[in-house]
Amino acid sequence: MQRFKPIHAALAAAAAAVALLLTSTLSMAQGRLGVGAQELGDPDYGVCRGVDARCYHDWGNFDASQGHKILLYTRTAGPRHANLGPALGMGLNPTLTASNVVQNAVVKLGADNGFQVDYTEDVSQLSSPAALFRYNAVAFFSTSRDTLDDAAQTSLRQYVRGGGGFVGIHNAFGTEYNWPWYEGLLGGANFYDHGPEQSGTVLTVNRKDTSTKDLPRTWTFTDEWYNLVPAPSRVRVLAEVDESTLAKGVAGNYHHPGHGDDHPVAWCQYYDGGRAWLTTLGHDAKDFTTDGSYPGAAEFQKLILGGIESAMGKKPFCK
């Protein structure tokens, strides 16, 4: 039997460890070798992605002189968050009730800040790239499960490839689980589980970005604090939750142990030609209160406003 000399064996072991790290089969989670989720698969999702603006396709599909407009999509094919209210009728901009808190709030956010918001839960409104190119960004807010059909999947991908903006909020991370391209659009991340809804401290780790420049260094907020598998990679993390402030603990209902010192809740990236801005926050209807009665609501609204405006190209993106 061939035997390696000690130096050769050491080199071989080192090379194997590097290979495992590059393929993400060996985790460095929380600084502990071999501990954490095994985030398997192609880390690039077969596209140009990351924080390098050269990944963006500025192909002339949008005319800023015509103003700015987003499409808000809230269709659910699984669990439905209470802040979405009752399911919407067909077409664009169907009648809303007072219980459709998210839709009403985002429409008002646009009206107050100089951009138009169309909203829908009708998948046919996403059926062609031409339909989507009417919008500077598409926002998924707490969609769930397989909320797109084949035509809409193709349309969304072509839209993003043509320089479109994407905003994913809260349970956008619980959507289209079995579509690797969409997982990459989210930053190479997916919802796994969450612990009890509870108050915690958000750390604004990057205050240069449009979405975070007006936020304090720390702020109190209440959410479910999603645990993610995979966790986002090759993105610019904008905000994290300080897990030590979560009194009810970080372990999720499917026993995810939490993310330790690096638990991101908002980030951005360029992806497959487009811009993507993401946050796991946004569970509670009270997030949209404006009377100061709900801690963190004003900060959350500033966060998503900046995310939308930057994904649209209305303001600088992912700085």
XYZ file of C-alpha atoms in Angstrom:
319
model
C 0.000 0.000 0.000
C 1.283 3.496 -0.849
C 1.915 5.660 2.200
C 2.186 9.468 2.282
C 5.141 11.003 3.991
C 4.045 13.296 6.858
C 4.518 16.525 4.843
C 2.586 15.079 1.928
C -0.192 13.933 4.215
C -0.443 17.400 5.774
C -0.577 19.043 2.363
C -3.217 16.595 1.202
C -5.336 17.260 4.299
C -5.020 21.015 3.824
C -6.022 20.748 0.174
C -9.018 18.629 1.111
C -10.122 21.170 3.725
C -9.841 24.013 1.208
C -11.897 22.019 -1.294
C -14.568 21.364 1.306
C -14.726 25.012 2.271
C -14.986 26.093 -1.365
C -17.892 23.731 -1.899
C -19.427 24.731 1.431
C -19.490 21.159 2.744
C -17.322 22.214 5.662
C -18.789 25.053 7.685
C -17.010 27.922 9.379
C -20.249 29.063 11.026
C -19.708 31.294 14.047
C -15.957 30.682 13.828
C -16.184 26.981 14.721
C -14.818 24.598 12.131
C -17.281 21.845 11.274
C -20.279 23.386 13.084
C -23.365 24.691 11.360
C -25.576 23.942 8.383
C -24.042 22.312 5.355
C -24.817 24.835 2.638
C -24.410 22.593 -0.363
C -24.561 23.513 -4.034
C -23.235 26.021 -6.513
C -22.474 29.194 -4.529
C -22.860 31.363 -7.635
C -26.180 29.943 -8.869
C -24.692 30.064 -12.350
C -24.947 33.861 -12.632
C -22.951 36.990 -11.930
C -23.853 38.033 -8.405
C -22.442 39.962 -5.485
C -21.681 43.594 -4.726
C -19.772 44.388 -7.942
C -21.853 46.782 -10.061
C -20.390 45.212 -13.192
C -22.948 42.434 -12.657
C -25.691 44.951 -13.516
C -27.148 45.095 -17.046
C -27.813 48.738 -17.906
C -29.535 47.913 -21.183
C -31.898 50.869 -21.469
C -35.114 49.160 -20.397
C -36.103 51.968 -18.010
C -36.648 55.691 -18.565
C -36.345 57.704 -15.340
C -37.942 60.706 -17.046
C -41.215 58.744 -17.040
C -41.156 58.501 -13.255
C -40.813 55.430 -11.064
C -43.269 52.618 -10.514
C -43.279 49.266 -8.684
C -45.414 46.156 -8.791
C -46.272 44.776 -5.342
C -47.010 41.039 -5.408
C -48.585 39.393 -2.361
C -50.049 36.134 -3.685
C -49.874 33.201 -1.270
C -50.034 29.512 -2.190
C -49.457 28.401 1.393
C -49.558 30.110 4.804
C -50.822 33.678 4.670
C -49.593 36.376 7.039
C -52.382 38.251 8.787
C -50.992 41.642 7.745
C -51.800 40.802 4.101
C -55.511 40.647 4.901
C -57.964 38.685 2.750
C -56.862 37.395 -0.640
C -57.206 39.964 -3.403
C -59.411 39.780 -6.479
C -58.083 39.322 -9.976
C -56.330 41.947 -12.065
C -54.333 45.000 -11.067
C -55.264 47.155 -8.087
C -58.442 45.361 -6.938
C -60.461 46.813 -4.079
C -58.682 46.712 -0.714
C -60.123 46.384 2.756
C -58.715 47.940 5.908
C -57.308 44.493 6.752
C -55.028 44.573 3.699
C -52.481 46.411 5.802
C -49.381 45.699 3.697
C -50.950 46.703 0.398
C -52.472 49.903 1.788
C -49.226 50.849 3.515
C -46.966 50.322 0.487
C -49.356 52.278 -1.757
C -49.213 55.146 0.739
C -45.425 54.840 0.995
C -45.244 55.368 -2.751
C -47.703 58.257 -2.785
C -45.753 60.014 -0.032
C -42.386 59.526 -1.724
C -42.941 60.102 -5.413
C -43.431 56.671 -6.956
C -46.459 54.737 -8.109
C -47.483 51.367 -6.707
C -49.575 48.810 -8.554
C -50.490 45.718 -6.565
C -51.783 42.292 -7.475
C -52.180 38.657 -6.488
C -53.050 37.668 -10.055
C -50.125 35.634 -11.412
C -51.159 36.444 -14.981
C -50.027 40.016 -14.364
C -46.455 38.628 -14.242
C -46.823 36.452 -17.317
C -44.542 38.345 -19.702
C -41.306 40.333 -19.453
C -43.029 43.160 -21.341
C -45.567 43.452 -18.526
C -42.846 43.592 -15.890
C -40.646 46.065 -17.758
C -43.351 48.661 -17.094
C -42.045 48.645 -13.509
C -38.713 49.796 -12.110
C -38.943 47.126 -9.410
C -41.055 44.145 -8.441
C -41.635 43.621 -4.713
C -42.644 40.300 -3.161
C -44.051 40.889 0.335
C -44.822 37.708 2.302
C -45.663 35.636 -0.720
C -45.579 31.927 0.079
C -44.775 28.567 -1.490
C -45.210 28.066 -5.267
C -46.771 31.411 -6.017
C -45.542 31.649 -9.635
C -46.434 29.506 -12.631
C -43.968 28.631 -15.412
C -44.730 31.749 -17.451
C -44.251 34.049 -14.465
C -41.009 32.330 -13.493
C -39.594 32.854 -16.965
C -40.861 36.430 -17.046
C -39.306 37.325 -13.690
C -35.959 35.902 -14.717
C -35.918 37.779 -18.033
C -36.970 40.967 -16.247
C -34.131 40.719 -13.743
C -31.671 39.877 -16.527
C -32.764 43.056 -18.292
C -31.806 45.232 -15.318
C -34.997 45.019 -13.280
C -35.129 45.590 -9.540
C -36.375 43.019 -7.028
C -37.395 43.611 -3.422
C -38.049 40.596 -1.182
C -39.684 41.223 2.196
C -40.353 38.766 5.035
C -41.939 35.582 3.683
C -40.614 36.184 0.199
C -38.034 33.844 1.783
C -40.701 31.148 2.145
C -41.462 31.219 -1.577
C -40.453 29.084 -4.585
C -38.329 26.754 -2.437
C -37.433 24.375 -5.247
C -36.184 26.966 -7.725
C -32.429 27.512 -7.318
C -32.395 30.720 -9.389
C -34.903 32.323 -7.022
C -32.913 31.196 -3.988
C -29.926 32.956 -5.534
C -32.025 36.084 -6.097
C -32.642 36.138 -2.340
C -28.879 36.210 -1.778
C -28.365 32.455 -1.748
C -30.739 32.203 1.214
C -33.975 30.521 2.234
C -36.277 30.527 5.244
C -35.862 27.452 7.462
C -37.682 28.252 10.709
C -38.169 30.878 13.381
C -38.486 31.162 17.124
C -41.154 33.017 19.093
C -42.153 36.479 17.930
C -40.325 38.784 20.324
C -38.607 42.095 20.757
C -34.905 42.366 19.957
C -32.221 44.859 19.037
C -31.419 45.470 15.380
C -27.845 46.515 14.614
C -27.441 48.762 11.586
C -24.096 47.398 10.419
C -23.853 49.475 7.225
C -25.048 53.080 7.387
C -23.855 54.107 3.921
C -26.658 52.482 1.984
C -29.768 54.358 0.889
C -31.914 52.057 3.023
C -29.914 52.469 6.234
C -28.300 55.909 6.145
C -31.082 57.488 8.224
C -31.305 54.673 10.769
C -29.741 54.715 14.223
C -26.882 52.359 15.038
C -29.265 50.239 17.137
C -33.054 50.114 17.289
C -35.698 47.970 18.943
C -38.041 45.882 16.818
C -40.354 42.909 17.195
C -40.330 40.081 14.675
C -40.044 36.313 14.227
C -36.300 36.592 13.431
C -36.071 34.092 10.598
C -33.376 31.422 10.683
C -32.012 30.708 7.215
C -30.591 27.699 5.368
C -28.619 28.571 3.376
C -27.615 31.827 5.008
C -26.940 34.719 2.588
C -23.519 34.831 0.976
C -21.602 37.250 -1.254
C -24.027 40.042 -0.334
C -23.673 43.382 1.461
C -25.206 42.894 4.884
C -27.011 46.038 5.998
C -28.574 45.049 9.333
C -28.446 42.183 11.817
C -30.291 41.185 14.958
C -28.331 40.914 18.183
C -29.306 37.408 19.270
C -28.245 38.118 22.849
C -31.236 40.490 23.138
C -33.808 37.806 22.250
C -35.083 36.823 25.677
C -37.102 33.850 24.418
C -34.116 32.383 22.635
C -33.009 31.946 19.038
C -33.759 28.267 18.377
C -36.478 27.825 15.780
C -39.518 25.571 15.732
C -37.545 23.056 13.595
C -34.538 23.331 15.921
C -32.260 25.662 13.960
C -29.763 26.847 16.602
C -29.585 30.446 15.384
C -26.806 32.306 13.603
C -24.715 33.493 16.537
C -22.872 36.781 16.150
C -23.869 37.171 12.485
C -27.637 36.978 12.093
C -28.498 39.141 9.066
C -31.951 40.676 8.634
C -31.349 42.959 5.613
C -28.898 42.848 2.693
C -28.462 43.718 -0.980
C -26.715 42.369 -4.058
C -26.497 42.547 -7.836
C -27.878 39.387 -9.369
C -28.022 38.046 -12.943
C -28.113 41.562 -14.382
C -30.525 43.102 -11.887
C -30.642 44.616 -8.419
C -31.979 42.731 -5.400
C -32.700 44.218 -1.984
C -33.875 41.843 0.764
C -35.121 41.831 4.334
C -36.547 39.078 6.540
C -38.373 41.659 8.676
C -42.041 42.579 8.277
C -44.195 40.072 10.165
C -46.562 42.317 12.098
C -49.288 44.682 10.895
C -48.093 47.127 13.540
C -44.857 47.570 11.546
C -46.772 50.164 9.538
C -48.084 52.278 12.410
C -47.172 55.948 12.184
C -48.120 57.266 15.626
C -44.942 56.173 17.424
C -46.764 53.554 19.479
C -44.878 50.541 18.088
C -41.108 50.498 18.640
C -39.160 50.201 15.413
C -42.061 50.846 13.039
C -40.623 54.137 11.799
C -37.199 52.547 11.316
C -38.688 49.576 9.449
C -40.590 51.877 7.110
C -37.417 53.875 6.383
C -35.566 50.624 5.749
C -37.993 49.257 3.168
C -38.539 52.667 1.564
C -34.816 52.981 0.929
C -34.681 49.398 -0.298
C -37.465 50.017 -2.798
C -36.040 53.334 -3.990
C -32.570 51.887 -4.492
C -33.777 48.709 -6.218
C -35.769 50.937 -8.592
C -32.665 52.942 -9.430
C -34.319 56.082 -8.037
C -31.485 56.363 -5.495
C -27.994 54.798 -5.198
C -28.010 51.037 -4.772
C -26.123 48.755 -2.393
C -23.413 51.139 -1.176
